Short mmCIF file of C-alpha atoms in Angstrom, two decimals:
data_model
loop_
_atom_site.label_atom_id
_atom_site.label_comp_id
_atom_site.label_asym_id
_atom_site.label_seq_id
_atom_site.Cartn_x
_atom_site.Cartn_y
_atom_site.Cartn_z
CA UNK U 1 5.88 23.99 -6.08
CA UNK U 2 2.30 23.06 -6.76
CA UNK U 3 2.23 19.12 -8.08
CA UNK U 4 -0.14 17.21 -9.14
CA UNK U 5 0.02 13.53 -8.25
CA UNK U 6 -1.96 10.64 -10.63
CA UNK U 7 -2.37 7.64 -9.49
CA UNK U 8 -3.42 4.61 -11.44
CA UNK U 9 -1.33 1.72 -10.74
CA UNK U 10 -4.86 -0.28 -10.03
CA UNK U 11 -8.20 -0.46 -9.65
CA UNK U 12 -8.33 3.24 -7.34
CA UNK U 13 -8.08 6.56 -9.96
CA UNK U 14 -6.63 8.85 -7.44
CA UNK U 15 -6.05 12.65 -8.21
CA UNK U 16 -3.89 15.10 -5.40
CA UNK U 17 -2.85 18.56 -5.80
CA UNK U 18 -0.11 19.11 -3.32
CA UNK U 19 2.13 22.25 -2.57
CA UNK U 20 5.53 22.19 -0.99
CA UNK U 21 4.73 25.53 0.91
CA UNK U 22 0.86 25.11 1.95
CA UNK U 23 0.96 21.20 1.74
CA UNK U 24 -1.91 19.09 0.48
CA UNK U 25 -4.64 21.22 -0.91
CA UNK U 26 -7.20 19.05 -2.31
CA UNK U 27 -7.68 14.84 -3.25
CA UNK U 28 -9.85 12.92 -4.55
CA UNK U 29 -10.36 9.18 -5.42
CA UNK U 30 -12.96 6.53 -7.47
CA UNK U 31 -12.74 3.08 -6.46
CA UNK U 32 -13.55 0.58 -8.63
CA UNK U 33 -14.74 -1.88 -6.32
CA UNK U 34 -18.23 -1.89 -7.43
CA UNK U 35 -16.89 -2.88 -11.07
CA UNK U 36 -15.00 -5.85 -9.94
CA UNK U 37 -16.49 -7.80 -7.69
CA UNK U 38 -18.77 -9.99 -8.98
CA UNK U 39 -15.91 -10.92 -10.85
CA UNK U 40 -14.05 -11.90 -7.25
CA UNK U 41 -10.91 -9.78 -8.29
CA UNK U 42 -9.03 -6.85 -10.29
CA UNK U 43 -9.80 -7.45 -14.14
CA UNK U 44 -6.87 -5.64 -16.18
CA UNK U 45 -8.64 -4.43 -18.89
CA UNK U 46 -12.40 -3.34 -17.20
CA UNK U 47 -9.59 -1.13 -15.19
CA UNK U 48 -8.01 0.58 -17.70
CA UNK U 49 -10.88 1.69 -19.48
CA UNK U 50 -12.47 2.84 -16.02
CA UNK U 51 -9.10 5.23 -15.52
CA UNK U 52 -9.97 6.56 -18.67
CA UNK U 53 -13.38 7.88 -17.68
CA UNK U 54 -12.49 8.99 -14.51
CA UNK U 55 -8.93 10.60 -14.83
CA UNK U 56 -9.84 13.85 -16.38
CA UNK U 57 -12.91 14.72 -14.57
CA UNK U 58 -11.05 13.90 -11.34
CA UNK U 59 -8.19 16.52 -12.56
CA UNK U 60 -10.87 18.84 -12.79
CA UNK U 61 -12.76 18.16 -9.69
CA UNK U 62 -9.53 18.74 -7.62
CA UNK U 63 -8.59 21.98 -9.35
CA UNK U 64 -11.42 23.10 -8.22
CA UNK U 65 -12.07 21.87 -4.93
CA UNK U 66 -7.99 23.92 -4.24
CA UNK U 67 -9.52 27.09 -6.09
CA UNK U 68 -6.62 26.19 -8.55
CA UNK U 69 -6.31 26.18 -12.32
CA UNK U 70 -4.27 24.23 -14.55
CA UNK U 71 -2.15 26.99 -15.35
CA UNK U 72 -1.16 27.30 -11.83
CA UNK U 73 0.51 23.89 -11.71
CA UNK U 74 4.18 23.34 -11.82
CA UNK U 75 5.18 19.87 -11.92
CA UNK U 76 3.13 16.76 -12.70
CA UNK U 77 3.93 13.23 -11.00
CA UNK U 78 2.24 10.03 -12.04
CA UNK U 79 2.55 6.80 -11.26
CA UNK U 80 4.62 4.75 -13.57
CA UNK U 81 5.17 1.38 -11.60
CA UNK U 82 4.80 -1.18 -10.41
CA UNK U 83 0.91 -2.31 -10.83
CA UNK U 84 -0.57 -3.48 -14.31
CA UNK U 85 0.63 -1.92 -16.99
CA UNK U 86 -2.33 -0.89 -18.88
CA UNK U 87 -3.88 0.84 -15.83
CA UNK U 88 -0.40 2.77 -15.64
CA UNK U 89 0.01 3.61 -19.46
CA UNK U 90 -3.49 5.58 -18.56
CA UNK U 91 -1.98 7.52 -15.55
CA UNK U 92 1.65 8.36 -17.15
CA UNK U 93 0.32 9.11 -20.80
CA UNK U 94 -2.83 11.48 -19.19
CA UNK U 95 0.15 13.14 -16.64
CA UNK U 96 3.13 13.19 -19.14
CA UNK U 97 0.51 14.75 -22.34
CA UNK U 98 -0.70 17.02 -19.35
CA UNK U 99 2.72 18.39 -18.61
CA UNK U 100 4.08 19.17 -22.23
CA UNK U 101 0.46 21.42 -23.04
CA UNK U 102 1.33 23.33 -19.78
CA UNK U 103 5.35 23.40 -20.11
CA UNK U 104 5.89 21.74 -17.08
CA UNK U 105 8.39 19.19 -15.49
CA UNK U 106 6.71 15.79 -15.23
CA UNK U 107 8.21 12.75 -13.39
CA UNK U 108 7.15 8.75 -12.87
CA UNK U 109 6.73 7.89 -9.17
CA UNK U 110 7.22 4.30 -7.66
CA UNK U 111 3.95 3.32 -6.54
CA UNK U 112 5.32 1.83 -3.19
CA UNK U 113 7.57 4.81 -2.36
CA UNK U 114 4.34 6.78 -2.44
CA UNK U 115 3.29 4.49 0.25
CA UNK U 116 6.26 4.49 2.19
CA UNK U 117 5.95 8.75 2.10
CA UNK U 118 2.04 8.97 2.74
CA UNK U 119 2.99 9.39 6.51
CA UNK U 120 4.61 12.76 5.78
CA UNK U 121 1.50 14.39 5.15
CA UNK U 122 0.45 14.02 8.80
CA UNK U 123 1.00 16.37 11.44
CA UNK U 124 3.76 14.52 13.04
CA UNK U 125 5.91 12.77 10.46
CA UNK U 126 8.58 10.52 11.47
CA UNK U 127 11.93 11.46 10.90
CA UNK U 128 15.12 9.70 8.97
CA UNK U 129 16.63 7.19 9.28
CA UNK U 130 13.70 4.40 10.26
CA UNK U 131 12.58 1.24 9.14
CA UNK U 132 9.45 1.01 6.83
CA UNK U 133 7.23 -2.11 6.55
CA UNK U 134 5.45 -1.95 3.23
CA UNK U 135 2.78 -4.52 3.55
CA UNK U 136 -0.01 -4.32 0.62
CA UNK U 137 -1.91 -6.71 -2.08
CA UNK U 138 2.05 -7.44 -3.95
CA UNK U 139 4.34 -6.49 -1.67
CA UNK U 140 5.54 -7.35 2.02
CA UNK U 141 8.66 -5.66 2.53
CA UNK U 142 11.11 -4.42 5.48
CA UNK U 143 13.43 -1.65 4.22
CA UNK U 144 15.73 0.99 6.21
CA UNK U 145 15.54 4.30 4.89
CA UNK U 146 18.08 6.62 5.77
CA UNK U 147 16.48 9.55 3.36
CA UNK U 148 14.36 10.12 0.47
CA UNK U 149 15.76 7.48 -2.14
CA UNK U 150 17.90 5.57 0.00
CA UNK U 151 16.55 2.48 0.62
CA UNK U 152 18.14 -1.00 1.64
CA UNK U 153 16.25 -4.15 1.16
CA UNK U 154 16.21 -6.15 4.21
CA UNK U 155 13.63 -8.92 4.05
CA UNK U 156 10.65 -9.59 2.18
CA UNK U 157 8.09 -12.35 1.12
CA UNK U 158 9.31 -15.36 -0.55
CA UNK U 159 6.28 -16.15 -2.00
CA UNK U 160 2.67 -14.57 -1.02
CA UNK U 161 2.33 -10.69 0.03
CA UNK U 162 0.36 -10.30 3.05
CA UNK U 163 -2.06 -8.59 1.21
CA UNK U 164 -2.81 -11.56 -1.15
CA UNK U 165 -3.13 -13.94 1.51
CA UNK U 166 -5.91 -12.31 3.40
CA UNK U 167 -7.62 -12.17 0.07
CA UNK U 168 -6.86 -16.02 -0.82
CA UNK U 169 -8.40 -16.52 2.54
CA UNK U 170 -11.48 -14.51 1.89
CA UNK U 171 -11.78 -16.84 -0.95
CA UNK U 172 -11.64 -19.89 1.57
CA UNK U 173 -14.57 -18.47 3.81
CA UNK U 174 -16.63 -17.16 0.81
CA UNK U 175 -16.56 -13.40 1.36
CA UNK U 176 -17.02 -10.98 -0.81
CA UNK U 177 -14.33 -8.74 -2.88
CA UNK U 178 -12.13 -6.71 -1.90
CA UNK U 179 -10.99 -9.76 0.70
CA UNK U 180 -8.66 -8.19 3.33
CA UNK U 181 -10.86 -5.59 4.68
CA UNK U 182 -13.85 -8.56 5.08
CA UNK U 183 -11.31 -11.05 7.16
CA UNK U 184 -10.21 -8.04 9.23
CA UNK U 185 -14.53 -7.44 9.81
CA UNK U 186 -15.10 -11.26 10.65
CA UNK U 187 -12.48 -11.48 12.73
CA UNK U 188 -13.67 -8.81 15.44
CA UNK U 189 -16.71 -11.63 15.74
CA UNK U 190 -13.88 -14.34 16.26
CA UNK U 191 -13.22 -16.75 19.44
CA UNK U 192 -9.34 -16.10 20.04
CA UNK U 193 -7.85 -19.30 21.04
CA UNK U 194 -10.29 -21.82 19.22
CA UNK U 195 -7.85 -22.04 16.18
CA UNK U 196 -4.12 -21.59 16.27
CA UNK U 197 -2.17 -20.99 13.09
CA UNK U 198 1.34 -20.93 12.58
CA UNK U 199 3.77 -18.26 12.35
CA UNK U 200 5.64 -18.76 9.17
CA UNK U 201 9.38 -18.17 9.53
CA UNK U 202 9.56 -16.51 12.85
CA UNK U 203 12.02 -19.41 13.99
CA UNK U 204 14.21 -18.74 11.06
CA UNK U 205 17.10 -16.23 11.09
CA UNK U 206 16.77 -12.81 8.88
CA UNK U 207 13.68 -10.77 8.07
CA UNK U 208 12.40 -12.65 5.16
CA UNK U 209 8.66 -13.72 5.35
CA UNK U 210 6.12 -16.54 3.49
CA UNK U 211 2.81 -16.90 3.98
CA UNK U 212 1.72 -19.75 1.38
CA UNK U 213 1.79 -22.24 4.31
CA UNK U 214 -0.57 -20.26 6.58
CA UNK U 215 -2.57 -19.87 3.43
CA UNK U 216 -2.40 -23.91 2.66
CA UNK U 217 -3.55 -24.24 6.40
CA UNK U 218 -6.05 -21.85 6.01
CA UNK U 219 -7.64 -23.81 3.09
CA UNK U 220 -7.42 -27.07 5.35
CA UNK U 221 -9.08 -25.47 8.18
CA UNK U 222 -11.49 -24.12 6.49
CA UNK U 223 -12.28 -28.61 4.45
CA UNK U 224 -11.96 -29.75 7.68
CA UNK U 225 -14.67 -27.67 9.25
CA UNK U 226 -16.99 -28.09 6.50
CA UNK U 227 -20.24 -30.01 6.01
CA UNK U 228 -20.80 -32.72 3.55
CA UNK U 229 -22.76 -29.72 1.17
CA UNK U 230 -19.18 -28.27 1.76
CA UNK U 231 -20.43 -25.15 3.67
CA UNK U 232 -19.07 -23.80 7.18
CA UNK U 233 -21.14 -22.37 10.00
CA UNK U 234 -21.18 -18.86 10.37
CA UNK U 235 -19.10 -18.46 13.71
CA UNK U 236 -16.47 -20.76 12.46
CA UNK U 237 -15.69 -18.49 9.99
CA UNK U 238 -15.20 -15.81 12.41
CA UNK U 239 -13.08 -18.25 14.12
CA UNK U 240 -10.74 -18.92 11.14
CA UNK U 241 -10.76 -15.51 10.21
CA UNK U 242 -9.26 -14.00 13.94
CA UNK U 243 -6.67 -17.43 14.13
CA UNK U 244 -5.30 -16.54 10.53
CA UNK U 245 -5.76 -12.76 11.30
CA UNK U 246 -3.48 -12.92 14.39
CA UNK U 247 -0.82 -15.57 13.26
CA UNK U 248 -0.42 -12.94 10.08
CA UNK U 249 0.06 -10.12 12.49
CA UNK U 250 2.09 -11.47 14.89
CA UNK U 251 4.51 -12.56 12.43
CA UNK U 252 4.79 -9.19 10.60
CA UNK U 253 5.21 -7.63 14.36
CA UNK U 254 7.89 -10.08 15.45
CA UNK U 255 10.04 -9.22 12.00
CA UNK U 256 9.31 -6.07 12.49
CA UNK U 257 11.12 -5.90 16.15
CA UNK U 258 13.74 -8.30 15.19
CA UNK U 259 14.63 -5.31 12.20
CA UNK U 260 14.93 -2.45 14.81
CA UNK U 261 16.96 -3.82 16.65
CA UNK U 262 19.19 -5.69 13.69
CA UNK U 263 19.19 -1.60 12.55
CA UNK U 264 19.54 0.21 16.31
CA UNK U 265 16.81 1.85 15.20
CA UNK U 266 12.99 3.24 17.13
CA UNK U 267 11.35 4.25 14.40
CA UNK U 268 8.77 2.21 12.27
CA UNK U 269 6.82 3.38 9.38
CA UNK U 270 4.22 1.48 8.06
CA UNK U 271 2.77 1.84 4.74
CA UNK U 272 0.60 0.01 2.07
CA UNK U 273 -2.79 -1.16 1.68
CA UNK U 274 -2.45 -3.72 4.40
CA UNK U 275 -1.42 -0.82 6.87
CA UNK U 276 -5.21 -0.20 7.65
CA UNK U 277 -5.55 -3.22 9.53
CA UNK U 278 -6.66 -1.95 12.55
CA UNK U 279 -5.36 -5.09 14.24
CA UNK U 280 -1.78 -4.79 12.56
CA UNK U 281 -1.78 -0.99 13.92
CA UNK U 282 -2.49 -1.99 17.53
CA UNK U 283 -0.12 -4.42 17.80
CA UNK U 284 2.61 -2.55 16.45
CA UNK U 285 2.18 0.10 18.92
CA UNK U 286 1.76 -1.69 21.81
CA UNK U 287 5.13 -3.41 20.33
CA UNK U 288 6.79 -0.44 20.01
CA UNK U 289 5.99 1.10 23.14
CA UNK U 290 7.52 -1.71 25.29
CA UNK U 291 10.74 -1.06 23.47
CA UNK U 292 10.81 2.96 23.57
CA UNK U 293 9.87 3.23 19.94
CA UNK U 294 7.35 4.42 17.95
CA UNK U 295 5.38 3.43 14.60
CA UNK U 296 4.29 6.02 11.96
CA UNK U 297 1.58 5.43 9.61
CA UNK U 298 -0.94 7.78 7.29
CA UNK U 299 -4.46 8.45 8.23
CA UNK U 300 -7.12 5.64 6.83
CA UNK U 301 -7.59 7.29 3.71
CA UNK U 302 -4.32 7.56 2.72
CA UNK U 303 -3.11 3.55 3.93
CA UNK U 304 -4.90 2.40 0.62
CA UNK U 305 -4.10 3.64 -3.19
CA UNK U 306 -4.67 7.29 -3.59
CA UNK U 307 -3.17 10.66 -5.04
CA UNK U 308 -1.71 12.78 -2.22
CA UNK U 309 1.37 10.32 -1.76
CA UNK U 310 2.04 10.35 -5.58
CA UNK U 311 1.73 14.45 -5.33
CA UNK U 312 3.79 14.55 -2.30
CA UNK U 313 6.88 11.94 -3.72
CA UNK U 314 7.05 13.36 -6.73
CA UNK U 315 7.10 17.11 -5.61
CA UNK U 316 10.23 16.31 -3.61
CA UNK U 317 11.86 14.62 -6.76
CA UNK U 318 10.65 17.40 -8.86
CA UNK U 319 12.13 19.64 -6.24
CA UNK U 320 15.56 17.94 -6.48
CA UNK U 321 16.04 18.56 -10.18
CA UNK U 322 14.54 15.22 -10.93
CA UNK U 323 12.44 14.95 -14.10
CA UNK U 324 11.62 12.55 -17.17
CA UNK U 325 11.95 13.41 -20.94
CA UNK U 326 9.17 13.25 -23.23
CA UNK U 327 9.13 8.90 -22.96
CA UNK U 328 6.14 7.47 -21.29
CA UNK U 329 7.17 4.67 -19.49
CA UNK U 330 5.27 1.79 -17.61
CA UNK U 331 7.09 -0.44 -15.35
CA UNK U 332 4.96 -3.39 -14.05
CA UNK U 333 7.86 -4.61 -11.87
CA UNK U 334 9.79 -2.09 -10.51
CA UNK U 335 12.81 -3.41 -7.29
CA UNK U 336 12.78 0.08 -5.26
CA UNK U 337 16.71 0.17 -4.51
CA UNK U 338 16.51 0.91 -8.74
CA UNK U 339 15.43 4.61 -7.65
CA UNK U 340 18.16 7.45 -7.03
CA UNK U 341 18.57 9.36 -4.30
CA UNK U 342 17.49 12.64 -4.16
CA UNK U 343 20.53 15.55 -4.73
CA UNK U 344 18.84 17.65 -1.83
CA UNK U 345 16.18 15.53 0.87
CA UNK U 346 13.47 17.64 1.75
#
């Protein structure tokens, strides 16, 4: 089955023509990070209008990059949730208008499920059952997954996502947008041991997380090592940035251990914008290692937004009989034990 996979859920327009017998053929993405950030962050509206422009001529740019036509497709999948729901009305109404002109099946994808699959398009995917961290801008989950559409919730964040806090931090130090990527840079230039931050939670039973303290002791940090203009020197910055850096990924890594073995589990998948952390990556598999485990996540391209893990979700769905009616639907909060399970895992 040849899908095509939109995804909009953002500020990223990404476009992915994927086949269940060849695999991923062609992608394509346009970020809009140019458009937002003098504005210091995602504006709804500038987005929408942006997916617009972009979504068609994207379609057509992968088509032809595969040597494919529309004709040859057999199943659209967009992204219908969750994200902001004008950006996502552009996505589902281009995908679902797309797939009644051709005659096709068309189905809505949960944006974080096409996270937690990105790692099966690598070579060496992991197998069921494991436990998947999804760490991104709005979410910091831990989840077993026993199969496609069998998920269990098993901790999450109380308050901030992991995501937002390295780009409330950003804020702090005055970097520019997107945030997280710009901490994780600073950081490399950091003194390890000049600052130490806490790690939220890690004392506390279960696998839930928070990370509005670390934030709040970010932003006191940050006062405290200021000068009366209100400005901070240049290598206590990088200072800050590797302290909060570190206490946020030792804390996801110590969760993440106490799940596997809460689960008897080895396997780790991790997924979501946050997953490109270089930092986060390392740590996990020097983690894992020492316990005889191993951790599983996509290529760099495919840790942030994009269109192959929206193709490759929602050919399996599409492959299980799953499909959607002729109602677009938009879902800016969207729990991900809601989905069903597939009738055949592929």
């Amino acid at each position: 089955m040849l899908t095509l996979g939109i995804e909009t859920s953002c500020d990223e327009t990404g476009i992915a023509l994927y086949d269940s017998e060849r695999g991923l053929l062609a992608d394509a993405l346009y970020s809009q990070i140019e458009l937002h950030a003098e504005y210091g962050g995602v504006v709804p509206e500038l987005a929408s209008r942006d997916h617009i422009r972009k979504t068609l001529p994207l379609i057509d740019q992968v088509l032809e990059e595969a040597g494919c036509s529309k004709r040859d497709i057999d199943g659209i999948a967009y992204t219908s949730g969750p994200g902001l729901v004008g950006a996502l009305m552009v996505g589902a109404m281009i995908g679902r208008s797309l797939a009644f002109s051709l005659g096709v099946p068309a189905i809505g994808v949960h944006h974080m499920e096409g996270h937690l699959l990105a790692p099966m398009l690598e070579a060496a995917p992991p197998s069921f059952p494991f436990i998947a961290l999804l760490v991104s801008g709005g979410h910091t989950q831990l989840v077993r997954v026993d199969a496609i559409g069998e998920y269990r919730l098993l901790g999450e964040s109380l308050d901030d996502a992991a995501g937002e806090a390295f780009d409330k931090a950003a804020k702090m130090l005055g970097l520019p947008y997107p945030g997280g990527p710009q901490v994780a840079l600073l950081a490399e230039k950091g003194n390890a041991g000049r600052f130490i931050f806490p790690r939220p939670m890690v004392k506390h039973p279960g696998l839930d997380f928070s990370f509005s303290g670390l934030k709040t002791f970010t932003l006191n940090t940050v006062q405290q090592h200021s000068d009366e203009s209100g400005k901070v020197d240049d290598q206590t910055k990088a200072d800050i940035a590797q302290a909060f850096q570190q206490a946020v990924v030792e804390t996801l890594v110590i969760k993440c251990k106490r799940a596997l073995k809460q689960e008897s589990l080895s396997q780790l998948v991790m997924a979501g914008g946050v997953s490109a952390n270089r930092q986060l990556q390392k740590s996990l598999e020097i983690a894992l290692d020492k316990l005889g485990g191993r951790v599983f996540y996509a290529r760099q391209k495919f840790c942030t937004d994009n269109g192959a893990m929206i193709a490759y979700a929602g050919c399996q769905r599409l492959l299980a009989g799953q499909n959607e009616g002729l109602t677009v639907t938009a879902v800016p909060r969207w729990p991900m034990d809601q989905l069903p399970p597939l009738i055949n895992n592929c």
